[in-house]
């Protein structure tokens, strides 16, 4: 499960990268600066797009690092343009794609994983992945999507879901 | 994994129920009809809150039914009030809570699950859960959250995530 969840994070981030590309194309077609999206918020006291993308990638790379036993790359949190956000997303995808199923063989339901908040607390691996990382990850990718969707970008849920490995029924 | 994912859907729907309750309280405090939220949209061609809640529950119950081998309850898709949406959410939670880990023992990575769209197609169980049901489920719960958040309701991400089974690190 752990490996497949990390693989899904990479796929969803790939969809996010495409969505961010569509934001740039839309801005070009309307002749405004696509980077205006970086500071857009759904509501004044919510985090802007840049932070939504940052937190989504942070959730994915922390999950991979903690469950798969590799050190995560550090991101500087200083992205100011859509292209810089896309570069971060792609760096995160590269990190996630460096894992194979074998990397997760040492983890099991009893593995304890420290979390940054609340301080001094930890979760069992399944709770960490299913209760914390997956909901947080999709929360922030969806909020990024909603921000761009509300900001006029021509995207639909299929862009968010991406291609599936369909079989004939 | 299958059982834990279904259990997580139930937990997240429980959080959604609480969030919908906060929407009602907020509307009462501002003396407007909470049911106005049901038709609210983030953007004019997006689905309104009622549909976001409906699809989230549909994704969860279909996953449980298809992976756990029980028939899902039918919902009439006619909810017009926040209370009716909350009743739907709670009916879905009851259905999900009727499963135990043993119900998912017959499913494995090669199990083929038919999907409603595209017609005539299916997915392997892992792809169905991780690539389709989980992303769709969190997409719609998050969009419901964002709609209410943007609509003034005093909620934060902790309401969305809910309580975790914390350990001392």
PDB file of C-alpha atoms in Angstrom, chain A residues 38-101:
ATOM      1  CA  UNK A  38       0.635  32.725  -7.046  1.00  0.00           C
ATOM      2  CA  UNK A  39      -0.795  35.150  -4.504  1.00  0.00           C
ATOM      3  CA  UNK A  40      -4.476  34.404  -5.216  1.00  0.00           C
ATOM      4  CA  UNK A  41      -6.579  33.147  -2.307  1.00  0.00           C
ATOM      5  CA  UNK A  42     -10.079  31.697  -2.091  1.00  0.00           C
ATOM      6  CA  UNK A  43     -10.712  33.839   0.981  1.00  0.00           C
ATOM      7  CA  UNK A  44      -8.554  36.586   2.517  1.00  0.00           C
ATOM      8  CA  UNK A  45      -7.383  34.524   5.485  1.00  0.00           C
ATOM      9  CA  UNK A  46      -6.657  31.377   3.490  1.00  0.00           C
ATOM     10  CA  UNK A  47      -3.215  30.547   2.133  1.00  0.00           C
ATOM     11  CA  UNK A  48      -2.473  31.603  -1.449  1.00  0.00           C
ATOM     12  CA  UNK A  49      -1.805  29.295  -4.381  1.00  0.00           C
ATOM     13  CA  UNK A  50       1.974  29.211  -3.834  1.00  0.00           C
ATOM     14  CA  UNK A  51       1.490  27.822  -0.319  1.00  0.00           C
ATOM     15  CA  UNK A  52      -1.117  25.308  -1.451  1.00  0.00           C
ATOM     16  CA  UNK A  53       1.382  23.900  -3.949  1.00  0.00           C
ATOM     17  CA  UNK A  54       4.185  23.983  -1.397  1.00  0.00           C
ATOM     18  CA  UNK A  55       2.232  22.134   1.272  1.00  0.00           C
ATOM     19  CA  UNK A  56       0.961  19.525  -1.198  1.00  0.00           C
ATOM     20  CA  UNK A  57       4.539  18.718  -2.241  1.00  0.00           C
ATOM     21  CA  UNK A  58       5.696  18.774   1.390  1.00  0.00           C
ATOM     22  CA  UNK A  59       3.036  16.226   2.388  1.00  0.00           C
ATOM     23  CA  UNK A  60       4.004  13.928  -0.478  1.00  0.00           C
ATOM     24  CA  UNK A  61       7.756  14.072   0.026  1.00  0.00           C
ATOM     25  CA  UNK A  62       7.504  13.691   3.816  1.00  0.00           C
ATOM     26  CA  UNK A  63       5.327  10.605   3.360  1.00  0.00           C
ATOM     27  CA  UNK A  64       7.788   9.068   0.913  1.00  0.00           C
ATOM     28  CA  UNK A  65      10.800   9.928   3.074  1.00  0.00           C
ATOM     29  CA  UNK A  66       9.295   8.701   6.342  1.00  0.00           C
ATOM     30  CA  UNK A  67       7.766   5.523   4.965  1.00  0.00           C
ATOM     31  CA  UNK A  68      10.461   4.697   2.409  1.00  0.00           C
ATOM     32  CA  UNK A  69      13.511   5.606   4.476  1.00  0.00           C
ATOM     33  CA  UNK A  70      15.250   8.185   2.306  1.00  0.00           C
ATOM     34  CA  UNK A  71      16.061  11.763   3.109  1.00  0.00           C
ATOM     35  CA  UNK A  72      13.721  14.240   1.440  1.00  0.00           C
ATOM     36  CA  UNK A  73      15.111  17.109  -0.652  1.00  0.00           C
ATOM     37  CA  UNK A  74      14.838  20.513   1.003  1.00  0.00           C
ATOM     38  CA  UNK A  75      12.744  23.133  -0.729  1.00  0.00           C
ATOM     39  CA  UNK A  76      13.400  26.785   0.048  1.00  0.00           C
ATOM     40  CA  UNK A  77       9.763  27.934  -0.027  1.00  0.00           C
ATOM     41  CA  UNK A  78      10.734  30.984  -2.050  1.00  0.00           C
ATOM     42  CA  UNK A  79       8.891  30.310  -5.316  1.00  0.00           C
ATOM     43  CA  UNK A  80       7.499  33.508  -6.808  1.00  0.00           C
ATOM     44  CA  UNK A  81       6.349  32.360 -10.240  1.00  0.00           C
ATOM     45  CA  UNK A  82       4.177  29.611 -11.664  1.00  0.00           C
ATOM     46  CA  UNK A  83       7.261  28.219 -13.403  1.00  0.00           C
ATOM     47  CA  UNK A  84       9.101  28.016 -10.087  1.00  0.00           C
ATOM     48  CA  UNK A  85       6.133  26.252  -8.528  1.00  0.00           C
ATOM     49  CA  UNK A  86       6.076  23.799 -11.425  1.00  0.00           C
ATOM     50  CA  UNK A  87       9.809  23.189 -10.978  1.00  0.00           C
ATOM     51  CA  UNK A  88       9.165  22.374  -7.312  1.00  0.00           C
ATOM     52  CA  UNK A  89       6.366  20.002  -8.253  1.00  0.00           C
ATOM     53  CA  UNK A  90       8.617  18.261 -10.772  1.00  0.00           C
ATOM     54  CA  UNK A  91      11.479  18.021  -8.282  1.00  0.00           C
ATOM     55  CA  UNK A  92       9.078  16.394  -5.858  1.00  0.00           C
ATOM     56  CA  UNK A  93       7.873  13.963  -8.550  1.00  0.00           C
ATOM     57  CA  UNK A  94      11.499  13.009  -9.308  1.00  0.00           C
ATOM     58  CA  UNK A  95      12.074  12.269  -5.634  1.00  0.00           C
ATOM     59  CA  UNK A  96       8.889  10.160  -5.438  1.00  0.00           C
ATOM     60  CA  UNK A  97       9.778   8.287  -8.606  1.00  0.00           C
ATOM     61  CA  UNK A  98      13.081   7.262  -7.040  1.00  0.00           C
ATOM     62  CA  UNK A  99      11.239   4.799  -4.783  1.00  0.00           C
ATOM     63  CA  UNK A 100      10.382   1.214  -5.566  1.00  0.00           C
ATOM     64  CA  UNK A 101       8.086  -1.169  -3.730  1.00  0.00           C
TER      65      UNK A 101
END
